[in-house]
Coordinates of C-alpha atoms and ligand atoms in Angstrom, one line a residue:
Chain A
M1 CA -53.4 -56.7 -54.8
K2 CA -56.7 -54.9 -55.6
V3 CA -56.9 -51.3 -56.5
S4 CA -59.9 -49.0 -56.1
V5 CA -60.4 -45.4 -56.9
D6 CA -62.8 -42.8 -55.5
E7 CA -63.7 -40.6 -58.5
D8 CA -65.4 -38.0 -56.2
R9 CA -62.1 -37.3 -54.4
C10 CA -59.9 -37.1 -57.5
C11 CA -58.6 -33.6 -58.3
G12 CA -57.1 -34.5 -61.6
A13 CA -53.5 -34.0 -60.5
G14 CA -52.3 -36.9 -62.6
S15 CA -49.6 -37.9 -60.1
C16 CA -50.8 -41.5 -60.2
V17 CA -50.4 -41.5 -64.0
L18 CA -46.8 -40.3 -63.6
A19 CA -46.1 -42.9 -61.0
A20 CA -47.8 -45.9 -62.7
P21 CA -48.8 -45.3 -66.3
D22 CA -49.7 -48.9 -66.9
V23 CA -52.4 -48.9 -64.2
F24 CA -53.8 -45.3 -64.2
D25 CA -55.0 -42.9 -66.9
Q26 CA -57.2 -39.8 -66.8
R27 CA -60.4 -39.1 -68.6
D28 CA -60.0 -36.8 -71.6
E29 CA -63.0 -34.6 -70.7
D30 CA -62.5 -33.8 -67.0
G31 CA -59.2 -35.4 -66.0
V32 CA -60.7 -37.8 -63.5
V33 CA -58.7 -40.9 -62.9
V34 CA -59.3 -44.0 -65.0
L35 CA -58.3 -47.4 -63.5
L36 CA -56.7 -49.5 -66.3
A37 CA -55.8 -52.5 -64.2
P38 CA -57.8 -53.2 -61.0
E39 CA -55.6 -56.2 -60.2
P40 CA -52.2 -55.2 -61.5
A41 CA -49.5 -57.7 -62.2
G42 CA -46.8 -58.2 -59.5
H43 CA -44.1 -56.3 -61.2
L44 CA -46.3 -53.2 -61.0
H45 CA -47.1 -53.3 -57.3
G46 CA -44.2 -51.0 -56.3
A47 CA -45.3 -48.3 -58.7
V48 CA -49.0 -48.7 -57.6
R49 CA -48.1 -48.3 -54.0
E50 CA -46.2 -45.2 -54.8
A51 CA -49.2 -43.9 -56.8
A52 CA -51.5 -44.5 -53.9
D53 CA -49.2 -42.7 -51.5
V54 CA -48.5 -39.7 -53.7
C55 CA -52.1 -39.1 -54.8
P56 CA -52.7 -35.6 -53.3
A57 CA -56.4 -36.4 -52.8
A58 CA -56.0 -39.8 -51.2
A59 CA -58.3 -41.1 -53.9
I60 CA -56.6 -44.5 -54.4
T61 CA -57.1 -47.4 -52.0
L62 CA -55.2 -50.7 -52.1
S63 CA -56.3 -54.0 -50.5
G64 CA -54.8 -57.4 -50.4
T65 CA -51.2 -58.0 -49.5
A66 CA -49.6 -59.6 -52.5
Chain B
M1 CA -28.0 -46.9 -39.5
T2 CA -31.3 -45.2 -38.8
S3 CA -33.4 -47.1 -36.3
H4 CA -35.8 -44.5 -35.2
V5 CA -37.5 -41.7 -37.1
L6 CA -39.5 -39.0 -35.3
V7 CA -41.8 -36.9 -37.5
V8 CA -43.2 -33.7 -35.9
G9 CA -46.4 -32.6 -37.5
A10 CA -48.9 -35.4 -38.3
A11 CA -50.6 -34.0 -41.4
A12 CA -50.0 -34.4 -45.2
A13 CA -46.3 -34.0 -45.3
G14 CA -45.6 -35.9 -42.0
L15 CA -47.8 -38.8 -42.9
S16 CA -46.3 -38.9 -46.5
T17 CA -42.8 -39.1 -45.1
A18 CA -43.8 -42.0 -42.9
E19 CA -45.4 -43.8 -45.8
A20 CA -42.5 -43.1 -48.1
L21 CA -40.1 -44.5 -45.5
R22 CA -42.1 -47.8 -45.3
R23 CA -42.5 -48.0 -49.0
K24 CA -38.8 -47.7 -49.5
G25 CA -38.2 -50.5 -47.1
Y26 CA -37.6 -48.9 -43.7
T27 CA -38.5 -51.3 -40.9
G28 CA -37.3 -49.3 -37.9
G29 CA -39.2 -47.3 -35.3
L30 CA -41.5 -44.5 -36.4
T31 CA -43.2 -41.9 -34.3
L32 CA -45.5 -39.2 -35.5
L33 CA -46.2 -36.3 -33.1
G34 CA -49.0 -33.9 -33.8
D35 CA -50.6 -31.0 -31.9
E36 CA -54.1 -31.5 -33.4
P37 CA -56.3 -34.2 -31.7
H38 CA -57.4 -35.5 -35.1
H39 CA -56.0 -38.3 -37.2
P40 CA -54.2 -37.0 -40.3
Y41 CA -56.7 -35.2 -42.5
D42 CA -56.4 -33.4 -45.8
R43 CA -56.7 -29.6 -46.1
P44 CA -57.8 -29.0 -49.7
P45 CA -61.3 -30.2 -49.1
L46 CA -61.7 -27.8 -46.2
S47 CA -62.3 -24.8 -48.5
K48 CA -64.4 -26.9 -50.9
Q49 CA -66.3 -30.1 -50.0
V50 CA -66.2 -29.7 -46.2
L51 CA -67.0 -26.0 -46.2
S52 CA -69.9 -26.5 -48.7
G53 CA -71.3 -29.4 -46.6
A54 CA -71.0 -31.9 -49.5
W55 CA -68.6 -33.9 -47.3
E56 CA -68.9 -34.9 -43.7
P57 CA -65.7 -34.0 -41.9
E58 CA -64.7 -37.7 -41.6
R59 CA -64.3 -37.8 -45.4
A60 CA -61.4 -35.5 -45.2
R61 CA -59.4 -38.1 -43.3
L62 CA -56.3 -39.1 -45.3
R63 CA -56.2 -42.8 -44.4
D64 CA -58.6 -45.1 -42.6
D65 CA -57.7 -47.0 -39.4
G66 CA -56.6 -50.1 -41.2
V67 CA -54.1 -48.3 -43.4
L68 CA -52.7 -46.3 -40.5
A69 CA -52.3 -49.5 -38.4
A70 CA -50.4 -51.2 -41.3
L71 CA -48.0 -48.3 -41.2
D72 CA -46.8 -49.6 -37.8
A73 CA -46.1 -46.2 -36.4
R74 CA -46.7 -44.7 -33.0
F75 CA -49.0 -41.7 -33.1
V76 CA -48.8 -39.1 -30.3
L77 CA -51.6 -36.6 -31.0
G78 CA -52.9 -33.5 -29.3
D79 CA -49.5 -32.7 -27.8
P80 CA -47.4 -29.9 -29.4
A81 CA -43.7 -30.1 -29.7
V82 CA -42.2 -27.2 -27.7
A83 CA -38.4 -27.7 -28.1
L84 CA -35.8 -29.4 -30.3
D85 CA -32.3 -30.4 -29.1
V86 CA -30.5 -30.7 -32.4
A87 CA -27.4 -32.4 -31.1
N88 CA -29.3 -35.2 -29.4
R89 CA -32.2 -35.2 -31.9
A90 CA -34.6 -35.0 -29.0
V91 CA -38.0 -33.3 -29.0
T92 CA -39.8 -32.1 -25.9
T93 CA -43.6 -31.9 -25.9
A94 CA -46.0 -29.6 -24.0
S95 CA -47.1 -32.5 -21.8
G96 CA -43.5 -33.2 -20.8
L97 CA -42.6 -36.1 -23.0
T98 CA -39.1 -36.4 -24.5
L99 CA -38.9 -38.2 -27.8
R100 CA -35.5 -39.2 -29.1
A101 CA -34.6 -40.4 -32.6
D102 CA -31.8 -40.9 -35.1
A103 CA -33.6 -38.7 -37.6
V104 CA -36.1 -35.9 -36.9
V105 CA -38.4 -34.6 -39.6
L106 CA -40.0 -31.2 -39.1
A107 CA -43.4 -31.1 -40.8
T108 CA -45.2 -28.5 -38.7
G109 CA -46.7 -26.5 -41.7
V110 CA -47.9 -23.0 -41.5
R111 CA -50.7 -21.0 -39.7
P112 CA -52.8 -18.1 -41.1
R113 CA -51.6 -14.5 -40.9
T114 CA -54.2 -12.4 -39.2
L115 CA -55.3 -8.8 -39.0
P116 CA -54.1 -6.9 -35.9
D117 CA -57.6 -6.1 -34.7
Q118 CA -59.3 -9.5 -35.3
A119 CA -58.5 -11.3 -32.0
G120 CA -61.5 -12.2 -30.0
L121 CA -64.0 -10.7 -32.5
A122 CA -67.1 -12.9 -33.1
G123 CA -67.8 -13.5 -36.8
V124 CA -64.1 -13.4 -37.9
H125 CA -62.6 -16.6 -39.2
V126 CA -59.4 -18.0 -40.6
L127 CA -59.3 -21.3 -42.5
R128 CA -56.5 -23.8 -41.8
T129 CA -57.8 -26.6 -39.7
L130 CA -60.9 -28.9 -39.7
D131 CA -62.2 -27.1 -36.7
D132 CA -61.8 -23.7 -38.5
A133 CA -63.8 -25.1 -41.5
L134 CA -66.6 -26.3 -39.2
A135 CA -66.8 -23.1 -37.3
L136 CA -66.9 -21.1 -40.6
R137 CA -69.5 -23.4 -42.1
A138 CA -71.8 -22.9 -39.1
D139 CA -71.7 -19.1 -39.8
L140 CA -72.2 -19.3 -43.5
R141 CA -76.0 -19.2 -43.6
P142 CA -78.0 -16.7 -45.6
P143 CA -78.8 -13.9 -45.0
A144 CA -75.3 -13.5 -43.5
R145 CA -73.1 -11.1 -45.5
L146 CA -69.6 -12.4 -46.0
V147 CA -66.5 -10.4 -46.8
V148 CA -63.4 -12.4 -47.7
V149 CA -60.2 -10.5 -47.1
G150 CA -57.4 -11.7 -49.4
D151 CA -57.4 -12.3 -53.2
G152 CA -55.2 -15.4 -53.3
V153 CA -56.1 -19.0 -53.9
L154 CA -57.7 -19.6 -50.5
G155 CA -59.7 -16.4 -50.5
A156 CA -61.0 -17.0 -54.0
E157 CA -62.0 -20.6 -53.1
V158 CA -63.8 -19.5 -50.0
A159 CA -65.7 -16.8 -51.9
A160 CA -66.7 -19.4 -54.6
T161 CA -67.9 -21.9 -52.0
A162 CA -69.8 -19.3 -50.0
R163 CA -71.6 -18.1 -53.2
G164 CA -72.5 -21.7 -53.9
L165 CA -74.3 -21.7 -50.5
G166 CA -76.3 -18.6 -51.5
V167 CA -74.4 -16.3 -49.1
E168 CA -74.0 -12.7 -50.1
T169 CA -70.2 -12.5 -50.7
A170 CA -67.6 -9.7 -51.3
L171 CA -64.0 -10.4 -52.0
A172 CA -61.5 -7.7 -51.0
G173 CA -57.8 -7.5 -51.8
P174 CA -55.0 -5.3 -53.3
Q175 CA -54.6 -7.0 -56.7
A176 CA -56.4 -6.2 -59.9
A177 CA -58.0 -9.7 -60.1
P178 CA -57.9 -12.8 -57.9
L179 CA -54.5 -14.6 -58.2
A180 CA -53.2 -11.9 -60.5
A181 CA -49.6 -12.1 -59.2
Q182 CA -49.5 -15.9 -59.5
L183 CA -51.3 -16.4 -62.9
G184 CA -50.9 -13.1 -64.8
P185 CA -53.6 -11.1 -66.5
L186 CA -55.3 -13.6 -68.8
A187 CA -56.2 -16.3 -66.3
S188 CA -56.8 -13.9 -63.4
G189 CA -59.0 -11.8 -65.6
L190 CA -61.1 -14.9 -66.4
L191 CA -61.3 -15.7 -62.7
A192 CA -62.5 -12.2 -62.0
D193 CA -65.2 -12.6 -64.7
L194 CA -66.2 -16.0 -63.2
H195 CA -66.6 -14.6 -59.7
A196 CA -68.5 -11.6 -60.8
G197 CA -70.7 -13.7 -63.1
H198 CA -71.7 -15.8 -60.0
G199 CA -72.5 -12.7 -58.0
V200 CA -69.4 -12.3 -55.9
R201 CA -68.9 -8.5 -55.4
L202 CA -65.2 -7.8 -56.2
R203 CA -63.7 -5.0 -54.3
L204 CA -60.1 -5.3 -55.6
G205 CA -57.3 -2.9 -56.0
S206 CA -57.5 -1.6 -52.5
A207 CA -55.7 -2.7 -49.4
V208 CA -57.6 -3.8 -46.3
L209 CA -56.8 -1.6 -43.2
G210 CA -58.8 -3.5 -40.5
L211 CA -62.2 -4.3 -39.2
T212 CA -65.1 -2.4 -37.6
S213 CA -67.1 -4.0 -34.8
R214 CA -69.9 -3.4 -32.3
D215 CA -70.3 -5.2 -29.0
G216 CA -67.5 -7.7 -29.8
R217 CA -68.9 -8.7 -33.1
V218 CA -67.5 -7.7 -36.5
T219 CA -69.6 -5.3 -38.6
G220 CA -67.4 -4.5 -41.5
V221 CA -64.0 -4.3 -43.3
R222 CA -62.2 -1.0 -43.6
L223 CA -60.5 -0.3 -47.0
D224 CA -57.8 2.2 -47.7
A225 CA -60.0 3.6 -50.3
G226 CA -61.9 5.1 -47.3
D227 CA -65.1 3.0 -47.3
V228 CA -66.3 0.2 -45.1
L229 CA -67.7 -3.1 -46.6
P230 CA -70.5 -4.2 -44.3
A231 CA -70.1 -7.7 -43.0
D232 CA -71.6 -10.2 -40.6
V233 CA -68.9 -12.8 -41.3
V234 CA -65.3 -12.1 -42.3
V235 CA -62.7 -14.6 -43.5
V236 CA -59.2 -13.5 -43.3
A237 CA -57.0 -15.2 -46.0
L238 CA -53.9 -13.1 -46.1
G239 CA -51.3 -15.8 -46.4
S240 CA -49.5 -17.7 -43.8
I241 CA -46.6 -17.9 -41.3
P242 CA -44.4 -21.0 -40.9
N243 CA -44.8 -22.8 -37.6
T244 CA -41.2 -22.5 -36.4
D245 CA -41.7 -20.6 -33.1
W246 CA -41.0 -23.8 -31.1
L247 CA -37.6 -24.1 -32.9
A248 CA -36.4 -20.7 -31.7
G249 CA -33.2 -21.4 -29.7
S250 CA -32.6 -24.7 -31.3
G251 CA -29.7 -23.3 -33.4
L252 CA -31.5 -24.1 -36.7
E253 CA -31.6 -21.3 -39.2
L254 CA -35.1 -20.0 -39.4
D255 CA -36.0 -17.5 -42.1
N256 CA -39.5 -17.7 -43.5
G257 CA -39.4 -21.4 -42.8
V258 CA -36.8 -24.0 -41.7
V259 CA -33.8 -23.3 -44.0
C260 CA -32.5 -26.5 -45.6
D261 CA -29.9 -27.5 -48.1
A262 CA -30.7 -29.1 -51.5
R263 CA -31.4 -32.4 -49.7
C264 CA -34.0 -30.8 -47.4
R265 CA -31.6 -31.2 -44.5
A266 CA -31.6 -28.5 -41.8
A267 CA -28.8 -30.1 -39.7
E268 CA -27.2 -33.5 -39.3
G269 CA -30.1 -35.9 -39.0
V270 CA -32.7 -33.1 -39.1
Y271 CA -34.9 -32.6 -42.1
A272 CA -37.9 -30.4 -43.0
V273 CA -40.8 -31.2 -45.3
G274 CA -43.9 -29.6 -46.6
D275 CA -45.2 -26.0 -46.1
V276 CA -42.6 -25.3 -43.4
A277 CA -39.5 -26.2 -45.4
R278 CA -37.5 -23.7 -47.2
W279 CA -34.9 -25.6 -49.2
H280 CA -32.4 -24.8 -52.0
H281 CA -33.8 -25.8 -55.4
E282 CA -30.7 -26.7 -57.3
D283 CA -32.1 -26.3 -60.8
L284 CA -33.8 -23.0 -60.2
G285 CA -30.9 -21.8 -58.0
V286 CA -33.1 -20.3 -55.4
A287 CA -34.4 -21.0 -51.9
L288 CA -38.0 -22.1 -52.2
R289 CA -40.9 -22.7 -49.8
L290 CA -44.0 -24.2 -51.5
E291 CA -47.4 -24.3 -49.9
N292 CA -49.2 -26.9 -52.0
R293 CA -50.5 -30.4 -51.5
T294 CA -48.3 -32.2 -54.1
N295 CA -45.2 -30.7 -52.7
A296 CA -46.0 -32.3 -49.3
T297 CA -45.9 -35.8 -50.8
E298 CA -43.1 -35.2 -53.4
Q299 CA -40.8 -33.6 -50.9
A300 CA -41.6 -36.4 -48.4
G301 CA -40.2 -38.9 -51.0
A302 CA -37.0 -37.0 -51.2
V303 CA -36.6 -36.7 -47.4
A304 CA -37.3 -40.4 -47.0
D305 CA -34.6 -41.2 -49.6
N306 CA -32.1 -38.9 -47.8
I307 CA -32.8 -40.4 -44.4
L308 CA -32.3 -43.9 -45.9
G309 CA -28.9 -42.9 -47.4
T310 CA -29.8 -42.3 -51.0
D311 CA -28.3 -38.9 -51.7
R312 CA -31.1 -37.0 -53.5
A313 CA -31.5 -33.3 -54.3
Y314 CA -35.2 -32.2 -54.4
V315 CA -35.9 -30.5 -57.7
P316 CA -39.6 -30.5 -58.3
V317 CA -41.7 -28.7 -60.9
P318 CA -44.0 -26.8 -58.5
Y319 CA -47.7 -27.7 -59.0
F320 CA -51.0 -26.7 -57.5
W321 CA -54.7 -27.0 -58.4
T322 CA -57.7 -25.0 -57.4
D323 CA -61.4 -25.5 -57.9
Q324 CA -63.7 -22.4 -58.0
F325 CA -67.3 -22.7 -59.2
D326 CA -67.1 -24.9 -62.4
A327 CA -63.4 -24.0 -63.0
R328 CA -60.8 -26.6 -62.3
L329 CA -57.3 -25.0 -62.7
Q330 CA -54.0 -26.8 -62.8
V331 CA -50.8 -24.8 -62.5
H332 CA -47.4 -26.3 -63.2
G333 CA -44.1 -24.4 -62.8
V334 CA -43.8 -20.8 -61.9
P335 CA -46.0 -18.8 -64.3
S336 CA -45.8 -15.4 -62.6
G337 CA -44.5 -12.5 -64.6
A338 CA -44.3 -14.4 -67.9
D339 CA -45.7 -14.1 -71.4
V340 CA -48.7 -16.3 -72.0
S341 CA -50.0 -18.0 -75.1
V342 CA -52.8 -20.6 -75.5
V343 CA -51.6 -23.9 -76.8
D344 CA -54.6 -26.2 -76.6
G345 CA -58.4 -25.8 -76.4
D346 CA -60.4 -22.6 -76.5
V347 CA -60.5 -19.7 -74.1
E348 CA -64.1 -18.8 -75.1
A349 CA -65.2 -22.3 -74.2
R350 CA -63.4 -22.1 -70.9
R351 CA -61.4 -25.2 -71.7
F352 CA -57.8 -24.5 -72.5
V353 CA -54.1 -25.0 -71.8
A354 CA -51.8 -21.9 -71.7
R355 CA -48.0 -21.8 -71.9
Y356 CA -46.0 -19.2 -70.0
E357 CA -42.6 -18.1 -71.2
R358 CA -39.9 -15.9 -69.8
D359 CA -36.7 -15.0 -71.7
G360 CA -37.6 -17.6 -74.3
R361 CA -37.9 -20.4 -71.7
V362 CA -41.1 -22.2 -70.8
V363 CA -41.6 -21.6 -67.1
G364 CA -45.2 -22.7 -66.6
V365 CA -48.3 -24.4 -67.9
L366 CA -51.8 -23.6 -66.8
G367 CA -54.9 -25.7 -67.6
W368 CA -58.5 -24.5 -67.3
N369 CA -60.8 -27.5 -67.2
M370 CA -58.4 -29.7 -69.1
P371 CA -56.4 -31.6 -66.5
K372 CA -55.3 -34.5 -68.6
Q373 CA -54.1 -32.4 -71.5
T374 CA -52.4 -30.0 -69.1
R375 CA -50.4 -32.8 -67.6
Q376 CA -49.3 -33.9 -71.1
H377 CA -48.3 -30.4 -72.1
R378 CA -46.4 -30.1 -68.9
A379 CA -44.5 -33.3 -69.6
R380 CA -43.5 -32.0 -73.0
L381 CA -42.8 -28.4 -72.0
L382 CA -41.3 -28.5 -68.5
A383 CA -38.3 -30.3 -67.1
P384 CA -39.3 -33.9 -66.0
I385 CA -39.4 -34.9 -62.4
R386 CA -36.2 -36.6 -61.4
Ligands
LIG1 C1 -58.2 -24.6 -46.8 C2 -57.1 -25.0 -47.6 C3 -57.2 -25.4 -48.9 C4 -56.1 -25.8 -49.7 N1 -56.3 -26.2 -51.0 C5 -55.3 -26.6 -51.8 C6 -55.5 -27.0 -53.1 O1 -56.6 -26.9 -53.7 N2 -54.4 -27.4 -53.8 C7 -53.1 -27.5 -53.3 O2 -52.2 -27.8 -54.0 N3 -52.9 -27.1 -52.0 C8 -54.0 -26.7 -51.2 N4 -53.8 -26.3 -49.9 C9 -52.4 -26.4 -49.3 C10 -52.1 -27.8 -48.7 O3 -53.2 -28.2 -47.9 C11 -50.8 -27.7 -47.9 O4 -49.8 -27.4 -48.8 C12 -50.5 -29.0 -47.1 O5 -51.5 -29.2 -46.2 C13 -49.2 -28.9 -46.5 O6 -49.0 -30.0 -45.6 P1 -48.0 -29.9 -44.4 O7 -48.1 -31.3 -43.8 O8 -46.7 -29.4 -44.8 O9 -48.6 -28.8 -43.4 P2 -50.0 -28.8 -42.6 O10 -51.0 -29.5 -43.4 O11 -50.2 -27.4 -42.1 O12 -49.7 -29.8 -41.3 C14 -48.8 -29.4 -40.3 C15 -49.3 -30.1 -39.0 O13 -48.4 -29.9 -38.0 C16 -49.0 -29.5 -36.8 N5 -48.1 -28.7 -35.9 C17 -47.8 -27.4 -36.0 N6 -47.0 -27.1 -35.0 C18 -46.8 -28.2 -34.3 C19 -46.0 -28.5 -33.1 N7 -45.2 -27.6 -32.5 N8 -46.0 -29.8 -32.7 C20 -46.7 -30.7 -33.3 N9 -47.5 -30.5 -34.4 C21 -47.5 -29.2 -34.9 C22 -50.2 -28.7 -37.4 O14 -51.2 -28.5 -36.4 C23 -50.6 -29.5 -38.6 O15 -51.5 -30.5 -38.2 C24 -54.8 -25.9 -49.1 C25 -54.7 -25.5 -47.8 C26 -55.7 -25.1 -47.0 C27 -55.5 -24.6 -45.6
LIG2 S1 -53.2 -38.8 -58.4 FE1 -55.1 -38.9 -57.3 S2 -56.1 -37.0 -57.7 FE2 -54.5 -37.2 -59.2 S3 -55.5 -38.1 -61.0 FE3 -54.6 -39.7 -59.8 S4 -56.3 -40.4 -58.5 FE4 -56.8 -38.4 -59.3

């Protein structure tokens, strides 16, 4: 699984960080999402899928099936 | 066993419900019915990036074709639901389709409240749909004079975006400052300063009575103070009405939304989600209806769980954000009518986090240009999401 984020869309809600703290963080200065793990390990995939779905700005895109 | 789910309303809450069902392992049939012709798109950018022209309308789409295809759902678009048979969980559409399912999810959202005399007047707008945003954008060209009626989140955002386009803008509403009832005097006072500093003419503290017009075109906004604000373009942002008319006669309880239990269930096999749902919040002990973007996705998760048989009460900490000029506000909890103190950052620098307390309990956290820190304070101060 590959994760990408669109910084322009991000509204700083932090829902992704709540859902998958090992994969997402936020910048201190403006709250924009920081991608910690562009190719997260398998045991994190469920949490990453949830993060992408709950992001209120649709700023997270996943590709690849595994 | 649930083998077919029908979602009525193909926008944020409806799509999120479908996604949550699939994520949680649901492999049965899935139909999304929507009255708009568009694929699911997001509304927050409509008053910001789409209205300003920074984004082409396509960018507001929630998911691209590939992601929607992977959802393996049937989309029936441009066809409003007109009736629900609760006992048989069957929905009839305007074109005459009958869609049956084991579980029906009501996600029809809300529509704008309007002024009695605005119908058919050129130059008068509401802002709820993509088409609304494009029509308004076409009218927002200097030297047009804009009056925004309504001092809530939507009105304040539209005023800020219009000023950014160089349009002469006035904001009218009954409160002392924009969002005063929601945010209290500190933050709403700063918002008023922000708008005034950017040249928005604030005409607050006075109710709007109606419009003036000539030859079918709006010319002004009448205030109860007695004067008329001249206008070439008017945006009416006076709150909204739940889209439940089509459910009249279904037997469901309708009272400012679809009334649901703590599990977001309106009847056996019938659920409601998003702006249209008024459910019982067990922790707060009240019936709530939230109109914000994160509620649409969080409530969708709870509804999906309940459809799939995991008994789950929905007990969120309410949250919304708003962007106006250079201010990015995050609001967690229910800060109205509470005492406020600054717990991080600096008000003078317009970068701070404030805590709201009522009867010795923290009831809200507000961040001004400090999103990350605000989330962290919220995690410490407010009840966690379950
Ligand atoms: C301009 C604007 C800006 C916003 N900005 C923010 C923001 O900054 N932050 C924030 O937290 N929230 C914001 N919101 C609120 C947020 O967009 C809503 O809370 C969210 O869209 C709710 O999603 P929903 O799916 O419940 O309802 P909706 O998005 O209203 O979707 C309901 C859908 O159902 C359709 N429908 C209605 N009746 C029928 C029928 N009979 N049959 C079939 N379909 C039907 C509607 O046409 C619509 O497509 C904003 C809203 C607007 C309008
Ligand atoms: S959930 Fe989405 S909008 Fe919020 S911080 Fe993460 S990427 Fe940004």
